[in-house]
Short mmCIF file of C-alpha atoms in Angstrom, two decimals:
data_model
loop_
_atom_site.label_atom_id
_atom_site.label_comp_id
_atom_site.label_asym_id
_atom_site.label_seq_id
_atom_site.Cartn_x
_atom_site.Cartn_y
_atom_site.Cartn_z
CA UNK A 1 0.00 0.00 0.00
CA UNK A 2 2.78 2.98 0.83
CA UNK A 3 4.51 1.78 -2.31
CA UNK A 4 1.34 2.49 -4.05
CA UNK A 5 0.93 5.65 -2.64
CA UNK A 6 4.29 6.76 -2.85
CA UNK A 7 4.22 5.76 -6.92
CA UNK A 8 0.99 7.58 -7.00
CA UNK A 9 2.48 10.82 -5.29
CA UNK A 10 5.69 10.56 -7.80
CA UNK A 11 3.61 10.52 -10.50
CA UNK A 12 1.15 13.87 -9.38
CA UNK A 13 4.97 15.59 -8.92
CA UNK A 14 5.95 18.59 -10.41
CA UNK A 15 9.71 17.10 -10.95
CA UNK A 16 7.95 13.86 -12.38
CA UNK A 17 6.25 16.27 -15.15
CA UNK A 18 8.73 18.17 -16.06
CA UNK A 19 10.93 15.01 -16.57
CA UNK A 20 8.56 13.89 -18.98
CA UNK A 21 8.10 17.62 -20.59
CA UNK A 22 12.22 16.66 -21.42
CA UNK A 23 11.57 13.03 -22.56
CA UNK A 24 9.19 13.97 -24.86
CA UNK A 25 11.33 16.40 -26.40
CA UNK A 26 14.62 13.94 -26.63
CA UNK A 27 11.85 11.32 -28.56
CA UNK A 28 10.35 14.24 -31.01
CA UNK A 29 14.00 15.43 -31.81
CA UNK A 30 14.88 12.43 -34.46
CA UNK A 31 11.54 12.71 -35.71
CA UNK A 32 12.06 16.49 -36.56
CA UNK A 33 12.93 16.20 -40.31
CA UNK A 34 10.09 13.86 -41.12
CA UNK A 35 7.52 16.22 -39.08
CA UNK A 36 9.31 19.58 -40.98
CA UNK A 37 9.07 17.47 -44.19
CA UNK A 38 4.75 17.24 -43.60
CA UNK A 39 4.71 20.43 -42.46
CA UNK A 40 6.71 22.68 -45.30
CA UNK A 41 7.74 20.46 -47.80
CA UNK A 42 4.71 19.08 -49.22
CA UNK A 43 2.50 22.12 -49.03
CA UNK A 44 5.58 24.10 -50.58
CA UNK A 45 5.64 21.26 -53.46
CA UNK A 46 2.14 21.57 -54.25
CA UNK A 47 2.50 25.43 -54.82
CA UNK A 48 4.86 24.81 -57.02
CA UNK A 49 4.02 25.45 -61.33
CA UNK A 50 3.01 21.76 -62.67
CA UNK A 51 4.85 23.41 -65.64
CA UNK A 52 8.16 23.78 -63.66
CA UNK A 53 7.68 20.49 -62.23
CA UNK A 54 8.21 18.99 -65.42
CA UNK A 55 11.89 19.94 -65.30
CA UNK A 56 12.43 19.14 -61.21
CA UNK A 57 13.41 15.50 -61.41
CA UNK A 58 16.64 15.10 -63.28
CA UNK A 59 16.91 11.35 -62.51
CA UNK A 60 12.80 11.01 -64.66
CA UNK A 61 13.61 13.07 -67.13
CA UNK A 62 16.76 10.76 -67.93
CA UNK A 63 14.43 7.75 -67.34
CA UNK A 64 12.00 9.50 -69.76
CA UNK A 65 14.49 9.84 -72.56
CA UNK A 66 15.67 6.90 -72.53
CA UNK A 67 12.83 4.84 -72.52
CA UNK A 68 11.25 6.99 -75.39
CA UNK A 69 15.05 5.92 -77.09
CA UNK A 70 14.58 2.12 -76.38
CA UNK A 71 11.25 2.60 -77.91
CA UNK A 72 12.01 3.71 -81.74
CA UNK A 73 13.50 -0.14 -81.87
CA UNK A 74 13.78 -0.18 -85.66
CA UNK A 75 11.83 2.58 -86.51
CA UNK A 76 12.54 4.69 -89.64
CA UNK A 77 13.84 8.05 -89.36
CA UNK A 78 10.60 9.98 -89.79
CA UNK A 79 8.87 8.25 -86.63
CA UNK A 80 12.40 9.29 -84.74
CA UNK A 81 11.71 13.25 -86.04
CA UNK A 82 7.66 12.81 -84.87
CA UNK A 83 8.69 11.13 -81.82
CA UNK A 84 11.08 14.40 -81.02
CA UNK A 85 8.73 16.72 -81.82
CA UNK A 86 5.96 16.05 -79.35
CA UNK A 87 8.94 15.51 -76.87
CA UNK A 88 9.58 19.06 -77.83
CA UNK A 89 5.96 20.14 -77.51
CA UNK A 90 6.03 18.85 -73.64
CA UNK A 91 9.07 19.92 -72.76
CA UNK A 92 8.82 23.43 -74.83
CA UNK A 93 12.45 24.53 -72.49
CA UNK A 94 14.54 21.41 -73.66
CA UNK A 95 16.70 21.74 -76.78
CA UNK A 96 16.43 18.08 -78.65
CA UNK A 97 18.42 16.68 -81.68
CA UNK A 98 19.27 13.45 -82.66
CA UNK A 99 22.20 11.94 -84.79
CA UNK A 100 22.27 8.86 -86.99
CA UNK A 101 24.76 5.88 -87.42
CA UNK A 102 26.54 7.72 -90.07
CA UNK A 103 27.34 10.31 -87.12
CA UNK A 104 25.02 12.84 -89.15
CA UNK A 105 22.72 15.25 -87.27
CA UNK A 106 19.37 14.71 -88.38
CA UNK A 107 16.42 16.87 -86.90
CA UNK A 108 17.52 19.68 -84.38
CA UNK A 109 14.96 21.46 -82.10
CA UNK A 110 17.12 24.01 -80.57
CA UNK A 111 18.32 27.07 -80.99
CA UNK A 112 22.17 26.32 -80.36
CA UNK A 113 24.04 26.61 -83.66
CA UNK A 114 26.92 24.78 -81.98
CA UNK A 115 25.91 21.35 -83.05
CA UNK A 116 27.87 19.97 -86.17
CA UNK A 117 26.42 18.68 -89.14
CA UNK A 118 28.91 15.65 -89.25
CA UNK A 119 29.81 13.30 -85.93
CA UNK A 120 33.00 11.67 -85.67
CA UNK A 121 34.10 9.33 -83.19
CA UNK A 122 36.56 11.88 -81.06
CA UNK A 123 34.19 14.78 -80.84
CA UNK A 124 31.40 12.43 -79.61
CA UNK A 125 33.69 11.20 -76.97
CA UNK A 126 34.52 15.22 -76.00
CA UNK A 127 31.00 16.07 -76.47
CA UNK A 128 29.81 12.76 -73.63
CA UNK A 129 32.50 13.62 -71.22
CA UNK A 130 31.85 17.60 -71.32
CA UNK A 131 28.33 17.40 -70.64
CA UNK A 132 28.63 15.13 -67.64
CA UNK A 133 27.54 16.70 -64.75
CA UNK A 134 27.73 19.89 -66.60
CA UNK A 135 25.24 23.06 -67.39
CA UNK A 136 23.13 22.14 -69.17
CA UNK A 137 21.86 18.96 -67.94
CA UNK A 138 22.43 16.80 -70.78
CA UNK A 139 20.29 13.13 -71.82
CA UNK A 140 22.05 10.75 -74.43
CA UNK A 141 19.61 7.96 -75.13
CA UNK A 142 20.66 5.30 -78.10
CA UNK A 143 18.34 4.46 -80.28
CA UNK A 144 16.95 1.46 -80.33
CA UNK A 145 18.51 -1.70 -78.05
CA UNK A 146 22.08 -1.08 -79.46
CA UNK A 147 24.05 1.41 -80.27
CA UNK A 148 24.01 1.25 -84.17
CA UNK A 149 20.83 3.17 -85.01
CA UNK A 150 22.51 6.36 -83.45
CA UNK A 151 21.56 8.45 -80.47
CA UNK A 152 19.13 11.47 -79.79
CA UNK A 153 20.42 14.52 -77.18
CA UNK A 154 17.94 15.89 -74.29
CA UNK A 155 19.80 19.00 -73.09
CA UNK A 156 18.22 21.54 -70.34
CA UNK A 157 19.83 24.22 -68.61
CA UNK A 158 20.34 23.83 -64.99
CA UNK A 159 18.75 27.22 -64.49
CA UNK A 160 14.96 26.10 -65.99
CA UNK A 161 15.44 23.05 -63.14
CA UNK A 162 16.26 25.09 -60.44
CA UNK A 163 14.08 27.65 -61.23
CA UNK A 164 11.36 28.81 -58.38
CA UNK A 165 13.23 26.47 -55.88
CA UNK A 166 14.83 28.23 -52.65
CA UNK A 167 15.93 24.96 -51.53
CA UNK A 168 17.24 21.90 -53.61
CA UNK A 169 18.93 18.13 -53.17
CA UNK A 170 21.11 17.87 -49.60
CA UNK A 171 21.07 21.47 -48.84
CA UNK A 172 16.90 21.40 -48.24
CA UNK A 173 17.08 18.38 -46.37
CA UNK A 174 20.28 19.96 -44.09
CA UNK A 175 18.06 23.05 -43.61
CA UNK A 176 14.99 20.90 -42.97
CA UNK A 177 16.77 19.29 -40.49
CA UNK A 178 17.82 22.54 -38.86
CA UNK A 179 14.12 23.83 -38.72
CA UNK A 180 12.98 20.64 -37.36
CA UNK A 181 15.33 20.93 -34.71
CA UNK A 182 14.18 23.99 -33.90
CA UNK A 183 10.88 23.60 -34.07
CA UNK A 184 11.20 21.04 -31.29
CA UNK A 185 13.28 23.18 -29.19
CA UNK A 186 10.78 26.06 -29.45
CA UNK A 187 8.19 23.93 -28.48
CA UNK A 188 10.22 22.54 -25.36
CA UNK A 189 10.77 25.79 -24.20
CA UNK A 190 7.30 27.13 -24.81
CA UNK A 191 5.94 24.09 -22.81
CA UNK A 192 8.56 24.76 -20.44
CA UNK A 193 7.65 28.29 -20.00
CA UNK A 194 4.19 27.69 -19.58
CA UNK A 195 4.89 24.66 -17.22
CA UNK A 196 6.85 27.42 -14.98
CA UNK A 197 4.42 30.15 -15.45
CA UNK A 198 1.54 27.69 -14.04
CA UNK A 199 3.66 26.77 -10.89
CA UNK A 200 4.67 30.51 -10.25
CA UNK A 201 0.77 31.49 -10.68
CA UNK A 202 0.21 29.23 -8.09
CA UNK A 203 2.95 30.53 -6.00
CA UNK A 204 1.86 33.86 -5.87
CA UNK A 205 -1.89 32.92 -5.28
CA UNK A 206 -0.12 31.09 -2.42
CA UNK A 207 1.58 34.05 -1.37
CA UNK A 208 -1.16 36.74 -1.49
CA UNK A 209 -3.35 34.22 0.72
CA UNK A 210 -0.44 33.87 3.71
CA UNK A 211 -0.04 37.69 3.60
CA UNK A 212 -3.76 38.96 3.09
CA UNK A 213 -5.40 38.62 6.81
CA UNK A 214 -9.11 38.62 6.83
CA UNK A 215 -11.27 40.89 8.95
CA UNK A 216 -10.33 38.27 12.14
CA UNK A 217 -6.58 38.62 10.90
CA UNK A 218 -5.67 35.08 9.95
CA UNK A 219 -5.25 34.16 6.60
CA UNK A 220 -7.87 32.55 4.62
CA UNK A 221 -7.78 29.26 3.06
CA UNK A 222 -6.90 28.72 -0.37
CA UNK A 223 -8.38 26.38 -2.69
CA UNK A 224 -6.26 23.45 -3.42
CA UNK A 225 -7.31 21.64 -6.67
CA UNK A 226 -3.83 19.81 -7.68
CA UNK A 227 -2.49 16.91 -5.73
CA UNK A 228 1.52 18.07 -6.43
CA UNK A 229 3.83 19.30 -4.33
CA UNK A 230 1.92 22.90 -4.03
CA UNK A 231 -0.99 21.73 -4.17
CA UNK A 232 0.10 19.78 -0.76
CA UNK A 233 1.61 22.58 0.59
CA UNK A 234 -2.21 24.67 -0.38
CA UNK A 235 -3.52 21.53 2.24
CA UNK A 236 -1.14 22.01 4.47
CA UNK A 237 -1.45 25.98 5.16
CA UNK A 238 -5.45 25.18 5.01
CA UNK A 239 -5.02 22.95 7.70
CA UNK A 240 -2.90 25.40 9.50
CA UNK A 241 -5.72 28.06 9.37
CA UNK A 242 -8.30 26.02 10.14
CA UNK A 243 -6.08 25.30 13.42
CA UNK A 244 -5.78 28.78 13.66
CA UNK A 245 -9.35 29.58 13.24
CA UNK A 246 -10.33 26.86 15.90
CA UNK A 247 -7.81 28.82 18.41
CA UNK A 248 -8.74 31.84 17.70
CA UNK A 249 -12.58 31.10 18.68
CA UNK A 250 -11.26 28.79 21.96
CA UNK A 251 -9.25 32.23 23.00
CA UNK A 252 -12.61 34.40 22.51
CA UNK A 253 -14.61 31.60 24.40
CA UNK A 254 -12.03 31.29 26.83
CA UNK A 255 -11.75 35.06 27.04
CA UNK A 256 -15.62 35.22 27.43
CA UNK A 257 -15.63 32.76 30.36
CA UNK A 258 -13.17 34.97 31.62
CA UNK A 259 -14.87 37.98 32.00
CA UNK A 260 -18.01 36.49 32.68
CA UNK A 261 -16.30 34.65 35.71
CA UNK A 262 -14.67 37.94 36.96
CA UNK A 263 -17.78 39.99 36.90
CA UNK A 264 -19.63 37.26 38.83
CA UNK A 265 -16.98 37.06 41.70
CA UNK A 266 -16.81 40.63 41.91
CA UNK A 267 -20.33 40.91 42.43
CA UNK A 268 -20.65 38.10 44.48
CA UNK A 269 -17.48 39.54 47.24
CA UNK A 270 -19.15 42.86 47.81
CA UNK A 271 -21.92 41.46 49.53
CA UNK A 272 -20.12 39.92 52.14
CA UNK A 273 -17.42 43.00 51.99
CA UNK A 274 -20.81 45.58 52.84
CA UNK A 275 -21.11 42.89 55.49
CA UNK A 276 -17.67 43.31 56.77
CA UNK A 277 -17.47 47.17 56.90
CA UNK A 278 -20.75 47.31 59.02
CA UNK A 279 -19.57 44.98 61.26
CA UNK A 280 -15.98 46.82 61.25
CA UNK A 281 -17.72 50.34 62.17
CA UNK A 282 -20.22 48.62 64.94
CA UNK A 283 -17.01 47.51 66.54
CA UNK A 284 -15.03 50.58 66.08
CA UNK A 285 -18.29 52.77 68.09
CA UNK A 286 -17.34 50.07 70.89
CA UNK A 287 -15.10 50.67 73.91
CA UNK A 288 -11.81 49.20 72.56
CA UNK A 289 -8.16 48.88 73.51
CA UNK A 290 -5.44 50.72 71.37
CA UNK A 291 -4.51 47.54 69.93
CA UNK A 292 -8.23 46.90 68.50
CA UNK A 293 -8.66 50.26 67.53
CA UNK A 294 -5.38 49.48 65.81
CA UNK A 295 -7.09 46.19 64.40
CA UNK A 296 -10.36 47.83 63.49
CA UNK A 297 -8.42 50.50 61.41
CA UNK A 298 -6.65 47.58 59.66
CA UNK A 299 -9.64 45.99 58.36
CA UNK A 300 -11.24 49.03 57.24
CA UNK A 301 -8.13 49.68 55.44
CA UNK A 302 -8.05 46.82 53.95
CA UNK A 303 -11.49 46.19 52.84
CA UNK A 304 -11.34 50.00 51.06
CA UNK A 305 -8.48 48.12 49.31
CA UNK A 306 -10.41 45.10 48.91
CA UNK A 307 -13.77 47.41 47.21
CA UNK A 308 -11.00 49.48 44.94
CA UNK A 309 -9.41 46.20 43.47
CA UNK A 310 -13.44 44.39 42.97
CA UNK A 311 -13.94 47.85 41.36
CA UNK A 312 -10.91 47.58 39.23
CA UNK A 313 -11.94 44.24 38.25
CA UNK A 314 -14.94 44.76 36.57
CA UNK A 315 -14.39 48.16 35.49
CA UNK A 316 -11.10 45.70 33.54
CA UNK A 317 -13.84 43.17 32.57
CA UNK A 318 -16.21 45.72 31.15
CA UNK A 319 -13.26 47.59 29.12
CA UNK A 320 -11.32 44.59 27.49
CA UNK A 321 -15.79 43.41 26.46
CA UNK A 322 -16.63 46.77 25.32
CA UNK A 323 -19.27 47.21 27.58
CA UNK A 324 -17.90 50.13 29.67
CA UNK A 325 -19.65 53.44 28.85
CA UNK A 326 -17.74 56.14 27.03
CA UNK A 327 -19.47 59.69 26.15
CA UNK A 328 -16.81 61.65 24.32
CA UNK A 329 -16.99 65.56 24.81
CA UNK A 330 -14.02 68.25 23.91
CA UNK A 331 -12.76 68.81 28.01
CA UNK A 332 -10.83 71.51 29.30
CA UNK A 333 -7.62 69.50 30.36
CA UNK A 334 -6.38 72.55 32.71
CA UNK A 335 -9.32 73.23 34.33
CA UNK A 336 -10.26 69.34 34.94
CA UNK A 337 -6.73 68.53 36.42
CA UNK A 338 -6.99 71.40 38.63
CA UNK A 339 -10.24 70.92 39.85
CA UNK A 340 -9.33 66.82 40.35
CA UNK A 341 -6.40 67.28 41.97
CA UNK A 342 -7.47 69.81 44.27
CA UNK A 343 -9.43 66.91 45.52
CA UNK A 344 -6.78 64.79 46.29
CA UNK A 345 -4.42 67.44 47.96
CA UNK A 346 -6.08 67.08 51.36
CA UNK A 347 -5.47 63.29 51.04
CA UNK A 348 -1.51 63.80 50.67
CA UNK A 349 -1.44 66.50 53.02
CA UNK A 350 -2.79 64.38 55.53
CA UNK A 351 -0.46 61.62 54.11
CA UNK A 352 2.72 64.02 55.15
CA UNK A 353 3.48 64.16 51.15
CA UNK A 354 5.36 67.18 50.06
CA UNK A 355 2.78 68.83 46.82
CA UNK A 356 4.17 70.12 43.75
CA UNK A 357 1.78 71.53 40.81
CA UNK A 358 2.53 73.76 37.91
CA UNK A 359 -0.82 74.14 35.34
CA UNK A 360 -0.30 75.64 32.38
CA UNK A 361 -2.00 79.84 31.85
CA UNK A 362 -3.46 78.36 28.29
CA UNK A 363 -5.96 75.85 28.12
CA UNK A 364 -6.37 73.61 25.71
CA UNK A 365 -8.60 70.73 24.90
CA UNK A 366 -9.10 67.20 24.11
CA UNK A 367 -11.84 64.72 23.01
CA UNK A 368 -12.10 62.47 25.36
CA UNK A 369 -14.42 61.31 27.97
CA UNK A 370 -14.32 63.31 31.19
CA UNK A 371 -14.72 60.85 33.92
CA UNK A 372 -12.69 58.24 31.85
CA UNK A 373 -9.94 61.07 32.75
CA UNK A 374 -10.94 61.62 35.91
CA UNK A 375 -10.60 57.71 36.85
CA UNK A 376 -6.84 57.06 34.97
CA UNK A 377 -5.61 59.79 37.04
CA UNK A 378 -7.50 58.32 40.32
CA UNK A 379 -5.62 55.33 39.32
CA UNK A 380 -2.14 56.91 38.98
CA UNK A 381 -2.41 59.40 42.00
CA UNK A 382 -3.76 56.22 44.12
CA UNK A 383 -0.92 54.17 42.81
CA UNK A 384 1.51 57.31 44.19
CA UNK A 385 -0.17 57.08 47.75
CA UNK A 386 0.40 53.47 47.92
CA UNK A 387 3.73 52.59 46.89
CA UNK A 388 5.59 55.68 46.95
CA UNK A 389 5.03 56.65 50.47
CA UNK A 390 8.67 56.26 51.32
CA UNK A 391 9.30 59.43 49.16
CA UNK A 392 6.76 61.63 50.43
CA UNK A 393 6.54 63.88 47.35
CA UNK A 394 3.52 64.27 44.52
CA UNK A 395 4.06 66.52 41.29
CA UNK A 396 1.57 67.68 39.00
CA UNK A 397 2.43 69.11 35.78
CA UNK A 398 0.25 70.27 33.04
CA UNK A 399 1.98 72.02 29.92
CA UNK A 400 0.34 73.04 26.58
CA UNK A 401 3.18 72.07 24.40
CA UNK A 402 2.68 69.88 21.51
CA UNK A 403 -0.95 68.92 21.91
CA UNK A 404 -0.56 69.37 25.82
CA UNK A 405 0.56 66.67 28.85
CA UNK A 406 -0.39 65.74 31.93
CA UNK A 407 2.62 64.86 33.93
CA UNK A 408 2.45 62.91 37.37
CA UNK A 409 5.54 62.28 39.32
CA UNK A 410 6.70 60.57 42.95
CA UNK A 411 10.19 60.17 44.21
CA UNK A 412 9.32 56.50 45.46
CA UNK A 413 11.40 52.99 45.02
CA UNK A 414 9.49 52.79 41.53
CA UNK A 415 7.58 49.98 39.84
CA UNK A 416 10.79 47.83 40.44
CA UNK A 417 10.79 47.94 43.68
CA UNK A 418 9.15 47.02 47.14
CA UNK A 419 5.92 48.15 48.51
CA UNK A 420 4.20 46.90 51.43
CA UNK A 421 0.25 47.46 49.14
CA UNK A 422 2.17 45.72 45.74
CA UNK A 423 -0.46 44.50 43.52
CA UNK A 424 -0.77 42.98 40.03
CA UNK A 425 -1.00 46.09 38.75
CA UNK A 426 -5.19 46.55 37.33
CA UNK A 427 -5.00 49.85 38.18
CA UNK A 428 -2.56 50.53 35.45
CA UNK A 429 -3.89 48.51 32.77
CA UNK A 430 -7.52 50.51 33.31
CA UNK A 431 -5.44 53.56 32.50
CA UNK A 432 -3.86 52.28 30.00
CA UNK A 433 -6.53 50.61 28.27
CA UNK A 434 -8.65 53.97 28.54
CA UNK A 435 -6.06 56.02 27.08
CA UNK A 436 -6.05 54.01 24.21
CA UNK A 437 -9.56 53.74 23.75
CA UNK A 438 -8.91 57.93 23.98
CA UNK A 439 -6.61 58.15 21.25
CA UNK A 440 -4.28 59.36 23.89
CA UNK A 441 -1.11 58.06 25.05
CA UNK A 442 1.03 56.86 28.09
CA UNK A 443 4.81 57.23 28.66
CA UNK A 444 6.10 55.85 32.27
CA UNK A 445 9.65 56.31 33.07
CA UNK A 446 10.77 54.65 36.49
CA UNK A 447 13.52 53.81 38.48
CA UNK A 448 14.92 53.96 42.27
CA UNK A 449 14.53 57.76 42.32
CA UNK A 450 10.92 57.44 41.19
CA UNK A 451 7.92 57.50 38.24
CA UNK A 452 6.68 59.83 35.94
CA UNK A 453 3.63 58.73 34.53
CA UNK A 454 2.77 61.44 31.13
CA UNK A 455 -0.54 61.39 29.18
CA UNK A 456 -0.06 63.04 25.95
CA UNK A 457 -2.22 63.71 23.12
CA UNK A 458 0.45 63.13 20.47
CA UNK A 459 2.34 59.34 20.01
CA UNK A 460 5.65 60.63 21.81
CA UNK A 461 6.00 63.60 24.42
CA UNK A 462 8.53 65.61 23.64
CA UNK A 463 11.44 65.98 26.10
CA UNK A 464 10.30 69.03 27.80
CA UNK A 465 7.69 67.01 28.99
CA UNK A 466 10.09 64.59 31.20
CA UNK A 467 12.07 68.19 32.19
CA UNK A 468 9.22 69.64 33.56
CA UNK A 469 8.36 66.85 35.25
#
């Protein structure tokens, strides 16, 4: 069975057709004269003048003459003239005489005045041997069966044979030859051209598909008609995609699950959280020592923390589904920083943090969603109070240069380093993420001296931005 399937696979392969694309062409080389010979030479014989044919064939017309010779077999000398004259009325081009056994010339039908009256033995032998193989094509036929009735002459000029012929004897069959090879080779490296145009078609088709994403950006498959090596490779990428396409829908249902779980837990923990913080203030109205005050202010503390980061979560859950409201308006940037922050300065004042805040004289504006702003820098401030404590410094810049900024900055460990309140870090992606669905952007630059956190309106803040800050 696999040596089945492997014959079966050499003979769908592109090598195994191109092999026999050269095979055929070493078989049809011999046979290139013949073919050539179908093709041009018997078409160019038929256009050829039936008159002009008469005078083609030297080998007939020798034939001819000397079986009209053999013929006049004791025939008187009359007969021999009649005989040459409707010779002469065929063959209107030849020049025809005939000479007796006395060696005279009898009846001449020609227009040469160089035959002699009288024959003798040495000029016939000159006259024979001249006119071998010479111009013009010369005929002796004896009369009769021997040579004592005489002879007639046949005598043609080579011109009238060759006449309306390009090609003639061993030079037309060398050039037939030639064009027959040719032909064959043209028509190997047509076939060969279209054989390579076919696979390169395919190649490209091949090519667009891998680098064309559809609208879920993976590829789409291509349809694979050929069982050859492409055609193989076509199966191959389709199978590929289809893996791809069967991911891609486990990571949205995965994804969905996801969400779906988050949202539930987060609604499910404030319950018993609203629980908690009732409970926590009942005890805190309660006669206490200094270590459950202590306590008490602990668990507050920490369930504020615990509310923020359920918050976070589905706030995260509703952003990455799409489902978080957005109203876009054109916002006063100056004015809303100044007015936010002012409601966080009592918070770091109370915190011991030193308070530094330079707003920009021009306002300017951006489209963007007001409390979408108001929550990223919630998020950034809150990440400031939590983990850079140990530096006890908040800046707030706000400049108007190249689209305006807003500039936070803290002189804390930075994201590197350690914080008692570490998280994972939702806070940050919720900015982030609603930044970008802003069409704004965010630039954070940390290290042990501390973090500047910029939102610009442009791709890259310029570096006044970082100075200022």
């Amino acid at each position: 069975m696999k040596r089945l399937l492997r014959a079966f696979k050499l003979r769908q392969s592109l090598l195994s057709q191109y092999l026999l694309i050269v095979l055929a062409a070493l078989l049809l080389l011999p046979l290139s004269s013949p073919l050539v010979s179908l093709l041009l030479y018997w078409p160019l014989r038929a256009s050829v003048d039936p008159a002009e044919a008469l005078y083609r064939d030297g080998e007939k017309l020798e034939k001819m003459w000397r079986s009209e010779a053999a013929k006049l077999e004791g025939a008187a000398d009359g007969q021999v003239d009649e005989t040459l004259r409707k010779l002469k009325i065929e063959y209107p081009r030849a020049d025809m005489f005939w000479v007796d056994e006395s060696g005279k010339t009898r009846l001449t039908l020609t227009a040469s005045k160089d035959i002699p009256a009288i024959w003798n033995a040495s000029y016939t032998v000159r006259f024979m041997k001249e006119r071998t193989g010479g111009d013009p094509f010369t005929v002796i036929g004896f009369i009769g069966e021997g040579e004592r009735r005489g002879f007639m002459v046949f005598e043609l000029a080579r011109s009238t044979m060759n006449s309306g012929r390009g090609w003639s004897g061993a030079n037309m069959e060398l050039r037939w030859i030639f064009a027959g090879f040719l032909l064959i080779l043209l028509l190997f490296l047509l076939v060969s051209l279209l054989f390579f145009y076919r696979i390169r078609r395919r190649l490209v088709r091949l090519q667009k598909a891998m680098t064309v994403p559809s609208d879920t950006g993976i590829p789409g498959p291509v349809n694979a008609l050929n069982e050859d090596e492409i055609g193989r490779l076509e199966r191959s990428f389709n199978r590929m995609v289809q893996k791809l396409e069967d991911s891609r829908e486990r990571e949205i249902e995965e994804e969905a699950l996801r969400r779906d779980l988050i949202a539930k837990l987060s609604h499910d923990l404030r319950t018993p959280l609203t629980t908690i913080r009732g409970h926590a203030f009942s005890l805190k109205q309660e006669a206490l020592t200094d270590k459950g005050k202590s306590s008490i202010e602990l668990i507050e503390r920490k369930t504020d923390y615990l509310g923020q980061l359920i918050e976070n979560l589905i706030s995260y859950s509703l952003l990455t589904s799409g489902k978080y409201p957005y109203r876009q308006q054109r916002v006063d940037i100056v004015r809303l920083a100044r007015t936010h922050f002012a409601g966080w300065y009592p918070v770091f004042e109370q915190n011991g943090f030193e308070i530094d805040s330079e707003l920009s004289e021009n306002a300017f504006y951006w489209e963007a969603d007001p409390q979408w702003l108001e929550r990223v820098l919630d998020n950034i401030l809150q990440n400031v109070l939590r983990h850079a404590k140990s530096g006890r410094f908040v800046a707030l810049h706000v400049s108007a240069c190249n689209g305006g900024s807003i500039a936070i900055r803290d002189r804390g460990p930075g994201m590197t380093g350690d914080s008692e309140e570490k998280g994972m870090g939702i806070g940050l992606s919720i900015a982030t993420l609603m930044l970008k669905e802003m069409n704004l952007s965010a630039h954070v630059t940390t290290g042990v001296s501390g973090t500047i956190f910029i939102v610009a309106s442009n791709a890259a803040p310029s570096d006044s931005f970082l100075t200022e800050a």
